[in-house]
Amino acid sequence: MGAGGWGALSLLVVASIYVVWGAFPNPAFRISKLKGMTVPQVIARLGTPSGKAYAAPPGTSGGNLLTYYYEDMYRWPGFEYGVVFGNDVRVKYVVVGSK
């Protein structure tokens, strides 16, 4: 196999890894890793959020809980994450979506 063949094969392997890796949400945003954390702990672990709002908890029609929004531009579907804090200002929910 010539140099061009190895380059094409390497590109195919890297592209395949990126597609598989990018198809799934970032594991750092799993509720099992964040539940119960305070606002400073979340910022220390995930960085500064791209947005902040007060929103109703998932599956309800009322309430105003603090929500931090994060965007993951490196994964190909463009995942977005909402880290929702409960009334005790600790992580209660993590909402994952895509653009």
Tab-separated table of C-alpha atoms in Angstrom:
chain	number	residue	atom	x	y	z
A	1	MET	CA	0.000	0.000	0.000
A	2	GLY	CA	1.400	3.378	-0.989
A	3	ALA	CA	1.569	6.580	1.049
A	4	GLY	CA	-1.758	7.761	-0.377
A	5	GLY	CA	-3.439	4.498	0.589
A	6	TRP	CA	-2.208	4.737	4.193
A	7	GLY	CA	-3.346	8.360	4.365
A	8	ALA	CA	-6.816	7.460	3.101
A	9	LEU	CA	-7.045	4.534	5.510
A	10	SER	CA	-5.947	6.745	8.424
A	11	LEU	CA	-8.532	9.376	7.473
A	12	LEU	CA	-11.248	6.722	7.292
A	13	VAL	CA	-10.337	5.365	10.745
A	14	VAL	CA	-10.287	8.844	12.327
A	15	ALA	CA	-13.598	9.790	10.666
A	16	SER	CA	-15.214	6.551	11.879
A	17	ILE	CA	-14.058	7.138	15.449
A	18	TYR	CA	-15.375	10.720	15.345
A	19	VAL	CA	-18.789	9.604	14.039
A	20	VAL	CA	-19.184	6.958	16.762
A	21	TRP	CA	-17.846	9.248	19.528
A	22	GLY	CA	-19.919	12.218	18.355
A	23	ALA	CA	-23.191	10.295	18.139
A	24	PHE	CA	-23.567	10.039	21.913
A	25	PRO	CA	-24.000	12.776	24.544
A	26	ASN	CA	-21.019	13.808	26.631
A	27	PRO	CA	-20.801	11.460	29.647
A	28	ALA	CA	-19.768	14.387	31.877
A	29	PHE	CA	-23.429	15.476	31.794
A	30	ARG	CA	-24.888	12.275	33.238
A	31	ILE	CA	-27.213	12.804	36.187
A	32	SER	CA	-25.321	10.108	38.104
A	33	LYS	CA	-22.216	12.316	38.001
A	34	LEU	CA	-23.910	15.646	38.780
A	35	LYS	CA	-26.884	14.922	41.064
A	36	GLY	CA	-26.620	16.790	44.355
A	37	MET	CA	-23.810	19.131	43.258
A	38	THR	CA	-23.999	22.823	44.090
A	39	VAL	CA	-23.658	25.656	41.554
A	40	PRO	CA	-19.932	26.254	42.269
A	41	GLN	CA	-19.233	22.509	42.007
A	42	VAL	CA	-20.988	22.297	38.623
A	43	ILE	CA	-19.066	25.299	37.290
A	44	ALA	CA	-15.803	23.799	38.536
A	45	ARG	CA	-16.551	20.495	36.800
A	46	LEU	CA	-18.199	21.668	33.563
A	47	GLY	CA	-17.002	25.244	33.144
A	48	THR	CA	-18.951	28.442	32.665
A	49	PRO	CA	-22.421	27.815	31.200
A	50	SER	CA	-23.401	29.334	27.863
A	51	GLY	CA	-26.699	30.506	29.333
A	52	LYS	CA	-28.738	30.725	32.517
A	53	ALA	CA	-32.502	30.829	32.949
A	54	TYR	CA	-35.312	29.998	35.301
A	55	ALA	CA	-37.538	27.264	33.898
A	56	ALA	CA	-40.145	24.732	34.961
A	57	PRO	CA	-38.806	21.297	35.896
A	58	PRO	CA	-39.164	18.548	33.271
A	59	GLY	CA	-42.636	17.013	33.139
A	60	THR	CA	-44.333	19.835	35.073
A	61	SER	CA	-46.243	22.945	34.164
A	62	GLY	CA	-45.152	25.246	36.964
A	63	GLY	CA	-42.225	26.285	39.050
A	64	ASN	CA	-39.095	28.275	38.422
A	65	LEU	CA	-35.864	26.383	38.930
A	66	LEU	CA	-32.423	27.691	38.036
A	67	THR	CA	-31.157	26.076	34.827
A	68	TYR	CA	-27.659	26.337	33.368
A	69	TYR	CA	-27.300	25.661	29.649
A	70	TYR	CA	-24.236	24.151	28.001
A	71	GLU	CA	-23.514	23.534	24.329
A	72	ASP	CA	-21.293	20.758	23.008
A	73	MET	CA	-20.175	21.945	19.599
A	74	TYR	CA	-17.635	19.142	19.145
A	75	ARG	CA	-20.161	16.328	18.851
A	76	TRP	CA	-21.729	16.182	15.416
A	77	PRO	CA	-25.462	16.367	16.275
A	78	GLY	CA	-24.771	19.514	18.310
A	79	PHE	CA	-25.859	18.382	21.763
A	80	GLU	CA	-27.203	20.893	24.280
A	81	TYR	CA	-27.500	20.228	27.990
A	82	GLY	CA	-29.641	21.800	30.679
A	83	VAL	CA	-28.483	21.350	34.261
A	84	VAL	CA	-31.517	22.048	36.466
A	85	PHE	CA	-31.077	22.905	40.132
A	86	GLY	CA	-33.781	22.150	42.686
A	87	ASN	CA	-35.090	24.478	45.381
A	88	ASP	CA	-32.125	23.511	47.560
A	89	VAL	CA	-29.811	24.829	44.771
A	90	ARG	CA	-28.379	21.380	44.064
A	91	VAL	CA	-28.568	19.513	40.747
A	92	LYS	CA	-31.876	17.744	40.411
A	93	TYR	CA	-32.183	17.069	36.643
A	94	VAL	CA	-30.040	17.001	33.521
A	95	VAL	CA	-31.839	17.522	30.229
A	96	VAL	CA	-30.100	16.493	26.986
A	97	GLY	CA	-31.179	17.611	23.529
A	98	SER	CA	-29.759	18.315	20.111
A	99	LYS	CA	-30.024	21.204	17.704
